[in-house]
PDB file of C-alpha atoms and ligand atoms in Angstrom:
ATOM      1  CA  MET A  44     -51.932  40.971  28.805  1.00  0.00           C
ATOM      2  CA  SER A  45     -51.089  37.956  26.929  1.00  0.00           C
ATOM      3  CA  ALA A  46     -51.017  34.408  27.998  1.00  0.00           C
ATOM      4  CA  PRO A  47     -48.269  32.391  29.336  1.00  0.00           C
ATOM      5  CA  GLN A  48     -46.837  30.194  26.978  1.00  0.00           C
ATOM      6  CA  VAL A  49     -44.322  27.517  28.290  1.00  0.00           C
ATOM      7  CA  VAL A  50     -41.558  26.036  26.883  1.00  0.00           C
ATOM      8  CA  VAL A  51     -39.881  22.578  28.906  1.00  0.00           C
ATOM      9  CA  HIS A  52     -35.551  21.883  28.874  1.00  0.00           C
ATOM     10  CA  ARG A  53     -33.919  19.094  30.090  1.00  0.00           C
ATOM     11  CA  ASP A  54     -32.500  20.291  32.735  1.00  0.00           C
ATOM     12  CA  LYS A  55     -31.483  23.324  34.022  1.00  0.00           C
ATOM     13  CA  GLU A  56     -28.222  24.419  32.794  1.00  0.00           C
ATOM     14  CA  LEU A  57     -29.755  23.510  29.249  1.00  0.00           C
ATOM     15  CA  MET A  58     -32.390  25.859  30.713  1.00  0.00           C
ATOM     16  CA  ALA A  59     -29.604  28.671  31.409  1.00  0.00           C
ATOM     17  CA  ARG A  60     -27.891  28.049  28.264  1.00  0.00           C
ATOM     18  CA  ALA A  61     -30.900  28.553  25.730  1.00  0.00           C
ATOM     19  CA  ALA A  62     -32.955  31.098  28.120  1.00  0.00           C
ATOM     20  CA  ALA A  63     -29.296  33.272  27.677  1.00  0.00           C
ATOM     21  CA  ALA A  64     -29.029  32.448  23.796  1.00  0.00           C
ATOM     22  CA  ARG A  65     -32.788  33.754  23.566  1.00  0.00           C
ATOM     23  CA  LEU A  66     -31.750  36.725  25.627  1.00  0.00           C
ATOM     24  CA  ILE A  67     -29.105  37.502  23.454  1.00  0.00           C
ATOM     25  CA  THR A  68     -31.055  37.668  20.459  1.00  0.00           C
ATOM     26  CA  LYS A  69     -33.917  39.788  22.244  1.00  0.00           C
ATOM     27  CA  ILE A  70     -31.316  42.253  22.852  1.00  0.00           C
ATOM     28  CA  VAL A  71     -29.836  41.917  19.375  1.00  0.00           C
ATOM     29  CA  ASP A  72     -33.083  43.098  17.945  1.00  0.00           C
ATOM     30  CA  ALA A  73     -34.105  45.714  20.356  1.00  0.00           C
ATOM     31  CA  GLN A  74     -31.057  47.443  19.806  1.00  0.00           C
ATOM     32  CA  ALA A  75     -31.231  47.209  16.188  1.00  0.00           C
ATOM     33  CA  ALA A  76     -34.695  48.612  15.702  1.00  0.00           C
ATOM     34  CA  ARG A  77     -34.552  51.235  18.978  1.00  0.00           C
ATOM     35  CA  GLY A  78     -30.994  52.150  19.129  1.00  0.00           C
ATOM     36  CA  SER A  79     -30.959  50.544  22.701  1.00  0.00           C
ATOM     37  CA  ALA A  80     -32.970  47.785  25.414  1.00  0.00           C
ATOM     38  CA  SER A  81     -33.558  47.431  28.700  1.00  0.00           C
ATOM     39  CA  VAL A  82     -33.582  44.340  30.800  1.00  0.00           C
ATOM     40  CA  VAL A  83     -34.985  44.104  34.309  1.00  0.00           C
ATOM     41  CA  LEU A  84     -32.735  40.925  35.805  1.00  0.00           C
ATOM     42  CA  THR A  85     -33.886  38.821  38.803  1.00  0.00           C
ATOM     43  CA  GLY A  86     -31.904  37.297  41.382  1.00  0.00           C
ATOM     44  CA  GLY A  87     -31.645  33.558  42.621  1.00  0.00           C
ATOM     45  CA  ARG A  88     -30.019  30.725  41.568  1.00  0.00           C
ATOM     46  CA  ASN A  89     -32.292  30.568  38.142  1.00  0.00           C
ATOM     47  CA  GLY A  90     -31.571  33.983  37.380  1.00  0.00           C
ATOM     48  CA  ASN A  91     -27.642  34.034  38.043  1.00  0.00           C
ATOM     49  CA  GLY A  92     -27.534  30.843  36.577  1.00  0.00           C
ATOM     50  CA  LEU A  93     -28.730  32.390  33.228  1.00  0.00           C
ATOM     51  CA  LEU A  94     -25.814  35.546  33.599  1.00  0.00           C
ATOM     52  CA  ALA A  95     -23.627  32.965  34.462  1.00  0.00           C
ATOM     53  CA  ALA A  96     -24.756  31.607  30.874  1.00  0.00           C
ATOM     54  CA  LEU A  97     -24.819  34.686  29.245  1.00  0.00           C
ATOM     55  CA  ALA A  98     -20.979  35.368  30.362  1.00  0.00           C
ATOM     56  CA  GLU A  99     -19.900  32.265  28.353  1.00  0.00           C
ATOM     57  CA  ALA A 100     -22.204  32.388  25.388  1.00  0.00           C
ATOM     58  CA  PRO A 101     -20.630  32.389  22.078  1.00  0.00           C
ATOM     59  CA  ALA A 102     -22.873  35.086  20.804  1.00  0.00           C
ATOM     60  CA  ARG A 103     -22.372  37.464  23.716  1.00  0.00           C
ATOM     61  CA  ASP A 104     -20.864  40.278  22.438  1.00  0.00           C
ATOM     62  CA  ALA A 105     -23.031  40.289  19.365  1.00  0.00           C
ATOM     63  CA  VAL A 106     -24.796  42.009  21.914  1.00  0.00           C
ATOM     64  CA  ASP A 107     -23.706  46.166  22.478  1.00  0.00           C
ATOM     65  CA  TRP A 108     -23.489  45.972  26.051  1.00  0.00           C
ATOM     66  CA  SER A 109     -22.527  50.277  26.405  1.00  0.00           C
ATOM     67  CA  ARG A 110     -26.756  50.322  25.200  1.00  0.00           C
ATOM     68  CA  LEU A 111     -27.866  48.485  27.555  1.00  0.00           C
ATOM     69  CA  ASP A 112     -29.908  49.711  30.623  1.00  0.00           C
ATOM     70  CA  LEU A 113     -30.207  46.855  33.174  1.00  0.00           C
ATOM     71  CA  TRP A 114     -32.664  47.434  36.702  1.00  0.00           C
ATOM     72  CA  TRP A 115     -33.320  44.679  38.497  1.00  0.00           C
ATOM     73  CA  GLY A 116     -37.036  43.426  39.779  1.00  0.00           C
ATOM     74  CA  ASP A 117     -35.790  43.469  43.396  1.00  0.00           C
ATOM     75  CA  GLU A 118     -32.850  43.506  46.093  1.00  0.00           C
ATOM     76  CA  ARG A 119     -32.486  42.378  49.424  1.00  0.00           C
ATOM     77  CA  PHE A 120     -31.992  45.133  51.528  1.00  0.00           C
ATOM     78  CA  LEU A 121     -28.598  44.232  52.577  1.00  0.00           C
ATOM     79  CA  PRO A 122     -25.376  46.540  52.410  1.00  0.00           C
ATOM     80  CA  ASP A 123     -23.021  47.443  49.551  1.00  0.00           C
ATOM     81  CA  GLY A 124     -21.050  44.281  47.952  1.00  0.00           C
ATOM     82  CA  ASP A 125     -23.025  42.163  50.613  1.00  0.00           C
ATOM     83  CA  PRO A 126     -22.743  38.716  49.134  1.00  0.00           C
ATOM     84  CA  GLU A 127     -25.892  38.013  49.557  1.00  0.00           C
ATOM     85  CA  ARG A 128     -27.431  41.650  47.260  1.00  0.00           C
ATOM     86  CA  ASN A 129     -29.191  40.342  44.242  1.00  0.00           C
ATOM     87  CA  GLU A 130     -26.771  42.913  42.832  1.00  0.00           C
ATOM     88  CA  THR A 131     -23.391  41.501  44.186  1.00  0.00           C
ATOM     89  CA  GLN A 132     -24.421  37.629  43.018  1.00  0.00           C
ATOM     90  CA  ALA A 133     -25.462  39.571  39.159  1.00  0.00           C
ATOM     91  CA  ARG A 134     -21.822  41.551  39.141  1.00  0.00           C
ATOM     92  CA  ALA A 135     -19.950  38.259  40.041  1.00  0.00           C
ATOM     93  CA  ALA A 136     -22.025  36.106  37.108  1.00  0.00           C
ATOM     94  CA  LEU A 137     -21.702  38.347  34.256  1.00  0.00           C
ATOM     95  CA  LEU A 138     -21.388  42.348  34.922  1.00  0.00           C
ATOM     96  CA  ASP A 139     -18.150  42.782  35.708  1.00  0.00           C
ATOM     97  CA  SER A 140     -17.188  40.569  32.523  1.00  0.00           C
ATOM     98  CA  VAL A 141     -18.874  42.863  30.262  1.00  0.00           C
ATOM     99  CA  PRO A 142     -18.541  46.296  29.071  1.00  0.00           C
ATOM    100  CA  LEU A 143     -21.907  47.952  30.272  1.00  0.00           C
ATOM    101  CA  ASP A 144     -21.973  51.948  30.516  1.00  0.00           C
ATOM    102  CA  PRO A 145     -21.937  52.316  34.339  1.00  0.00           C
ATOM    103  CA  ALA A 146     -24.926  55.243  34.381  1.00  0.00           C
ATOM    104  CA  ARG A 147     -27.308  52.327  32.465  1.00  0.00           C
ATOM    105  CA  VAL A 148     -27.379  49.947  35.440  1.00  0.00           C
ATOM    106  CA  HIS A 149     -29.618  50.741  37.952  1.00  0.00           C
ATOM    107  CA  ALA A 150     -29.054  49.061  41.279  1.00  0.00           C
ATOM    108  CA  MET A 151     -31.488  49.274  43.544  1.00  0.00           C
ATOM    109  CA  ALA A 152     -29.934  51.623  46.584  1.00  0.00           C
ATOM    110  CA  PRO A 153     -28.064  48.831  49.430  1.00  0.00           C
ATOM    111  CA  ALA A 154     -29.047  49.336  53.365  1.00  0.00           C
ATOM    112  CA  GLY A 155     -26.910  51.769  54.948  1.00  0.00           C
ATOM    113  CA  GLY A 156     -26.344  53.593  52.046  1.00  0.00           C
ATOM    114  CA  PRO A 157     -28.019  57.022  50.696  1.00  0.00           C
ATOM    115  CA  TYR A 158     -31.569  56.017  52.460  1.00  0.00           C
ATOM    116  CA  GLY A 159     -29.869  54.704  55.331  1.00  0.00           C
ATOM    117  CA  ASN A 160     -31.716  51.174  56.939  1.00  0.00           C
ATOM    118  CA  ASP A 161     -35.113  52.961  55.371  1.00  0.00           C
ATOM    119  CA  ALA A 162     -36.297  50.230  52.186  1.00  0.00           C
ATOM    120  CA  ASP A 163     -39.392  52.232  51.719  1.00  0.00           C
ATOM    121  CA  ALA A 164     -37.087  55.681  50.929  1.00  0.00           C
ATOM    122  CA  ALA A 165     -35.184  53.082  48.983  1.00  0.00           C
ATOM    123  CA  ALA A 166     -37.884  51.462  46.793  1.00  0.00           C
ATOM    124  CA  GLU A 167     -39.425  55.442  46.698  1.00  0.00           C
ATOM    125  CA  ALA A 168     -36.391  56.545  44.871  1.00  0.00           C
ATOM    126  CA  TYR A 169     -36.152  53.549  42.589  1.00  0.00           C
ATOM    127  CA  ALA A 170     -40.040  54.530  41.886  1.00  0.00           C
ATOM    128  CA  ALA A 171     -38.451  58.171  40.740  1.00  0.00           C
ATOM    129  CA  GLU A 172     -35.698  56.367  38.801  1.00  0.00           C
ATOM    130  CA  LEU A 173     -37.991  54.620  37.270  1.00  0.00           C
ATOM    131  CA  ALA A 174     -40.645  57.571  36.099  1.00  0.00           C
ATOM    132  CA  ALA A 175     -37.456  59.587  34.935  1.00  0.00           C
ATOM    133  CA  ALA A 176     -36.181  57.109  32.697  1.00  0.00           C
ATOM    134  CA  ALA A 177     -40.325  56.066  31.350  1.00  0.00           C
ATOM    135  CA  GLY A 178     -40.765  58.332  28.040  1.00  0.00           C
ATOM    136  CA  PRO A 179     -44.661  59.451  26.659  1.00  0.00           C
ATOM    137  CA  GLU A 180     -44.554  56.183  24.467  1.00  0.00           C
ATOM    138  CA  ASP A 181     -44.038  53.848  27.844  1.00  0.00           C
ATOM    139  CA  HIS A 182     -47.121  52.533  29.313  1.00  0.00           C
ATOM    140  CA  GLY A 183     -47.147  54.482  33.024  1.00  0.00           C
ATOM    141  CA  PRO A 184     -44.456  55.399  34.815  1.00  0.00           C
ATOM    142  CA  VAL A 185     -41.956  52.921  34.298  1.00  0.00           C
ATOM    143  CA  PRO A 186     -39.904  52.468  31.028  1.00  0.00           C
ATOM    144  CA  SER A 187     -40.854  49.018  28.418  1.00  0.00           C
ATOM    145  CA  PHE A 188     -39.051  47.135  29.448  1.00  0.00           C
ATOM    146  CA  ASP A 189     -37.792  44.880  26.831  1.00  0.00           C
ATOM    147  CA  VAL A 190     -37.338  41.611  28.867  1.00  0.00           C
ATOM    148  CA  LEU A 191     -38.400  41.477  32.353  1.00  0.00           C
ATOM    149  CA  LEU A 192     -36.725  38.433  34.279  1.00  0.00           C
ATOM    150  CA  LEU A 193     -38.693  36.407  37.162  1.00  0.00           C
ATOM    151  CA  GLY A 194     -37.289  33.466  39.020  1.00  0.00           C
ATOM    152  CA  VAL A 195     -40.193  31.726  41.210  1.00  0.00           C
ATOM    153  CA  GLY A 196     -39.924  30.749  44.322  1.00  0.00           C
ATOM    154  CA  PRO A 197     -42.087  27.378  45.251  1.00  0.00           C
ATOM    155  CA  ASP A 198     -44.143  29.560  47.385  1.00  0.00           C
ATOM    156  CA  THR A 199     -44.968  30.947  43.690  1.00  0.00           C
ATOM    157  CA  HIS A 200     -43.495  34.417  44.860  1.00  0.00           C
ATOM    158  CA  VAL A 201     -41.974  36.474  42.475  1.00  0.00           C
ATOM    159  CA  ALA A 202     -39.624  39.357  42.584  1.00  0.00           C
ATOM    160  CA  SER A 203     -39.521  39.934  46.348  1.00  0.00           C
ATOM    161  CA  LEU A 204     -43.697  39.524  45.706  1.00  0.00           C
ATOM    162  CA  PHE A 205     -45.049  36.497  48.244  1.00  0.00           C
ATOM    163  CA  PRO A 206     -48.431  35.065  48.269  1.00  0.00           C
ATOM    164  CA  GLU A 207     -50.916  37.193  50.339  1.00  0.00           C
ATOM    165  CA  LEU A 208     -48.345  39.942  52.066  1.00  0.00           C
ATOM    166  CA  PRO A 209     -48.735  43.266  51.213  1.00  0.00           C
ATOM    167  CA  GLY A 210     -46.289  44.046  48.341  1.00  0.00           C
ATOM    168  CA  VAL A 211     -48.722  41.887  46.007  1.00  0.00           C
ATOM    169  CA  ARG A 212     -51.524  43.624  47.036  1.00  0.00           C
ATOM    170  CA  GLU A 213     -50.212  46.871  45.503  1.00  0.00           C
ATOM    171  CA  ARG A 214     -52.051  48.746  42.806  1.00  0.00           C
ATOM    172  CA  GLU A 215     -50.701  52.285  42.775  1.00  0.00           C
ATOM    173  CA  LEU A 216     -46.944  52.145  43.467  1.00  0.00           C
ATOM    174  CA  THR A 217     -44.325  50.966  40.981  1.00  0.00           C
ATOM    175  CA  VAL A 218     -41.914  49.972  43.720  1.00  0.00           C
ATOM    176  CA  VAL A 219     -42.327  48.749  47.366  1.00  0.00           C
ATOM    177  CA  GLY A 220     -40.184  47.874  50.620  1.00  0.00           C
ATOM    178  CA  VAL A 221     -41.178  44.602  51.800  1.00  0.00           C
ATOM    179  CA  HIS A 222     -40.870  43.478  55.625  1.00  0.00           C
ATOM    180  CA  GLY A 223     -41.065  40.270  56.926  1.00  0.00           C
ATOM    181  CA  ALA A 224     -40.410  38.528  53.679  1.00  0.00           C
ATOM    182  CA  PRO A 225     -40.782  34.435  54.417  1.00  0.00           C
ATOM    183  CA  LYS A 226     -37.029  34.120  52.380  1.00  0.00           C
ATOM    184  CA  PRO A 227     -34.814  35.314  54.157  1.00  0.00           C
ATOM    185  CA  PRO A 228     -33.453  38.437  54.195  1.00  0.00           C
ATOM    186  CA  PRO A 229     -36.257  39.931  55.456  1.00  0.00           C
ATOM    187  CA  THR A 230     -36.303  43.335  54.317  1.00  0.00           C
ATOM    188  CA  ARG A 231     -36.296  43.728  50.611  1.00  0.00           C
ATOM    189  CA  VAL A 232     -37.287  46.564  47.921  1.00  0.00           C
ATOM    190  CA  SER A 233     -39.230  44.948  45.294  1.00  0.00           C
ATOM    191  CA  LEU A 234     -41.539  46.266  41.606  1.00  0.00           C
ATOM    192  CA  THR A 235     -44.974  45.411  41.975  1.00  0.00           C
ATOM    193  CA  LEU A 236     -47.245  43.763  39.497  1.00  0.00           C
ATOM    194  CA  PRO A 237     -48.068  46.860  37.918  1.00  0.00           C
ATOM    195  CA  ALA A 238     -44.580  47.949  36.898  1.00  0.00           C
ATOM    196  CA  ILE A 239     -43.420  44.247  36.036  1.00  0.00           C
ATOM    197  CA  ARG A 240     -46.994  44.244  34.217  1.00  0.00           C
ATOM    198  CA  ALA A 241     -45.350  47.402  31.945  1.00  0.00           C
ATOM    199  CA  ALA A 242     -42.635  45.016  30.331  1.00  0.00           C
ATOM    200  CA  ARG A 243     -43.171  43.901  27.087  1.00  0.00           C
ATOM    201  CA  GLU A 244     -41.933  40.931  27.986  1.00  0.00           C
ATOM    202  CA  VAL A 245     -41.637  38.977  31.290  1.00  0.00           C
ATOM    203  CA  TRP A 246     -39.782  35.271  31.348  1.00  0.00           C
ATOM    204  CA  LEU A 247     -40.407  33.398  33.766  1.00  0.00           C
ATOM    205  CA  LEU A 248     -37.555  30.717  35.132  1.00  0.00           C
ATOM    206  CA  ALA A 249     -37.571  27.428  37.102  1.00  0.00           C
ATOM    207  CA  ALA A 250     -35.924  24.913  37.509  1.00  0.00           C
ATOM    208  CA  GLY A 251     -35.930  21.727  39.707  1.00  0.00           C
ATOM    209  CA  GLU A 252     -38.653  19.658  41.622  1.00  0.00           C
ATOM    210  CA  ASP A 253     -39.451  21.846  44.164  1.00  0.00           C
ATOM    211  CA  LYS A 254     -40.655  24.595  41.769  1.00  0.00           C
ATOM    212  CA  ALA A 255     -43.336  21.680  39.944  1.00  0.00           C
ATOM    213  CA  GLN A 256     -45.911  22.721  42.336  1.00  0.00           C
ATOM    214  CA  ALA A 257     -45.907  26.342  41.870  1.00  0.00           C
ATOM    215  CA  ALA A 258     -45.601  26.329  38.058  1.00  0.00           C
ATOM    216  CA  ALA A 259     -48.742  23.626  37.766  1.00  0.00           C
ATOM    217  CA  MET A 260     -51.105  26.294  40.261  1.00  0.00           C
ATOM    218  CA  ALA A 261     -49.672  29.590  38.681  1.00  0.00           C
ATOM    219  CA  LEU A 262     -50.757  27.968  35.338  1.00  0.00           C
ATOM    220  CA  SER A 263     -53.661  26.461  36.179  1.00  0.00           C
ATOM    221  CA  GLY A 264     -55.373  29.429  37.149  1.00  0.00           C
ATOM    222  CA  ALA A 265     -54.776  30.166  40.274  1.00  0.00           C
ATOM    223  CA  GLY A 266     -55.237  33.693  41.625  1.00  0.00           C
ATOM    224  CA  GLU A 267     -52.196  36.018  41.486  1.00  0.00           C
ATOM    225  CA  ILE A 268     -53.021  36.961  45.310  1.00  0.00           C
ATOM    226  CA  GLN A 269     -52.775  33.501  46.700  1.00  0.00           C
ATOM    227  CA  ALA A 270     -49.980  32.590  43.198  1.00  0.00           C
ATOM    228  CA  PRO A 271     -48.262  36.326  42.613  1.00  0.00           C
ATOM    229  CA  ALA A 272     -46.277  34.259  39.610  1.00  0.00           C
ATOM    230  CA  ALA A 273     -49.823  33.908  38.111  1.00  0.00           C
ATOM    231  CA  GLY A 274     -50.235  37.601  37.931  1.00  0.00           C
ATOM    232  CA  ALA A 275     -46.393  38.079  36.334  1.00  0.00           C
ATOM    233  CA  ARG A 276     -47.772  39.098  32.494  1.00  0.00           C
ATOM    234  CA  GLY A 277     -45.661  41.001  29.744  1.00  0.00           C
ATOM    235  CA  ARG A 278     -48.231  43.085  27.424  1.00  0.00           C
ATOM    236  CA  SER A 279     -47.125  41.437  24.349  1.00  0.00           C
ATOM    237  CA  ARG A 280     -45.003  38.000  25.405  1.00  0.00           C
ATOM    238  CA  THR A 281     -45.347  36.010  28.491  1.00  0.00           C
ATOM    239  CA  LEU A 282     -43.115  32.968  28.583  1.00  0.00           C
ATOM    240  CA  TRP A 283     -42.089  30.454  31.168  1.00  0.00           C
ATOM    241  CA  LEU A 284     -39.179  28.643  30.947  1.00  0.00           C
ATOM    242  CA  LEU A 285     -39.123  25.245  32.875  1.00  0.00           C
ATOM    243  CA  ASP A 286     -36.766  22.094  33.205  1.00  0.00           C
ATOM    244  CA  GLU A 287     -38.077  18.976  32.861  1.00  0.00           C
ATOM    245  CA  ALA A 288     -38.552  18.725  36.924  1.00  0.00           C
ATOM    246  CA  ALA A 289     -40.318  22.069  36.990  1.00  0.00           C
ATOM    247  CA  ALA A 290     -42.932  21.415  34.277  1.00  0.00           C
ATOM    248  CA  SER A 291     -43.384  17.868  35.879  1.00  0.00           C
ATOM    249  CA  GLN A 292     -46.745  18.586  37.716  1.00  0.00           C
ATOM    250  CA  LEU A 293     -48.093  20.519  34.292  1.00  0.00           C
ATOM    251  CA  PRO A 294     -51.430  19.748  33.084  1.00  0.00           C
ATOM    252  CA  ARG A 295     -51.032  17.596  29.493  1.00  0.00           C
ATOM    253  CA  ASP A 296     -52.631  20.244  27.679  1.00  0.00           C
ATOM    254  CA  LEU A 297     -50.101  22.807  29.224  1.00  0.00           C
ATOM    255  CA  TYR A 298     -47.465  21.040  28.266  1.00  0.00           C
ATOM    256  CA  PRO A 299     -45.856  22.026  24.955  1.00  0.00           C
ATOM    257  CA  PRO A 300     -45.540  19.540  22.077  1.00  0.00           C
ATOM    258  CA  ALA A 301     -41.726  19.067  21.618  1.00  0.00           C
ATOM    259  CA  SER A 302     -38.775  21.360  23.122  1.00  0.00           C
ATOM    260  CA  ALA A 303     -35.472  19.997  23.830  1.00  0.00           C
TER     261      ALA A 303
HETATM  262  O1  LIG B 510     -33.857  37.940  45.116  1.00  0.00           O
HETATM  263  C1  LIG B 510     -34.040  36.645  45.361  1.00  0.00           C
HETATM  264  O2  LIG B 510     -34.705  35.642  46.556  1.00  0.00           O
HETATM  265  C2  LIG B 510     -35.052  36.875  44.444  1.00  0.00           C
HETATM  266  O3  LIG B 510     -35.486  37.565  43.382  1.00  0.00           O
HETATM  267  C3  LIG B 510     -36.651  35.581  44.312  1.00  0.00           C
HETATM  268  O4  LIG B 510     -37.646  36.106  43.685  1.00  0.00           O
HETATM  269  C4  LIG B 510     -35.756  34.689  43.132  1.00  0.00           C
HETATM  270  O5  LIG B 510     -35.847  34.841  42.371  1.00  0.00           O
HETATM  271  C5  LIG B 510     -36.755  33.302  43.950  1.00  0.00           C
HETATM  272  O6  LIG B 510     -36.688  32.885  45.123  1.00  0.00           O
HETATM  273  C6  LIG B 510     -36.322  31.809  42.700  1.00  0.00           C
HETATM  274  O7  LIG B 510     -35.007  31.669  43.450  1.00  0.00           O
HETATM  275  P1  LIG B 510     -34.261  30.992  42.804  1.00  0.00           P
HETATM  276  O8  LIG B 510     -34.168  30.795  41.715  1.00  0.00           O
HETATM  277  O9  LIG B 510     -32.956  30.254  43.879  1.00  0.00           O
HETATM  278  O10 LIG B 510     -35.107  29.436  43.157  1.00  0.00           O
END
């Protein structure tokens, strides 16, 4: 697993715009190299802020949207179209504005959908969808995602893996149902750390003073059970994208020498 790299931007708006530009380049390079690209989306303000910035990016349509696979790192287990669902918010921020191939947009099942109100069954189905998309060259039963995006909670949670709860301890399954999540809604579906770590690159997004302690803890050697963000590593790259407020408690040796 790759050691974390930290890039700090002046504020959350610039961080979102810079992350969007970085993602466009990564997708374009992957499509040039392999004919398609795969990105895992995250919920929350920073994740959606990146998507909104991408929608406005001048180079947006350098991406061949028809050859992009989109997955989710987690989903709030709510009815289809619920405004609080990560899928609903991602569609509003970007997805409904670009010509994606609908067959390549892999949303996690909603509550009241094909699996009723059984989040564990929805998780099992998503794990099967990931396994079906994995190839012989991939690392385990998930595709080698080019970029897996993660917002970071103030308690260092990523996706819907919360400190000390069962999800972060899962080592076999790639997707789990989450019950009793401390961040509402309580029922969710989430990739596990083994699935996250199958990604080529993992990018963690954290902006604001309320993330400073979480970033410092996760980047200063805390264990992944107590600090799930610490366990979110990519096979070839782990990148923390912070604003100055979120980087304010980082040990000086972790703070990058110069970044806008
Ligand atoms: O479903 C969710 O809420 C997200 O997937 C969650 O993991 C989020 O990314 C973090 O809580 C950070 O959220 P903010 O960026 O809004 O602080």
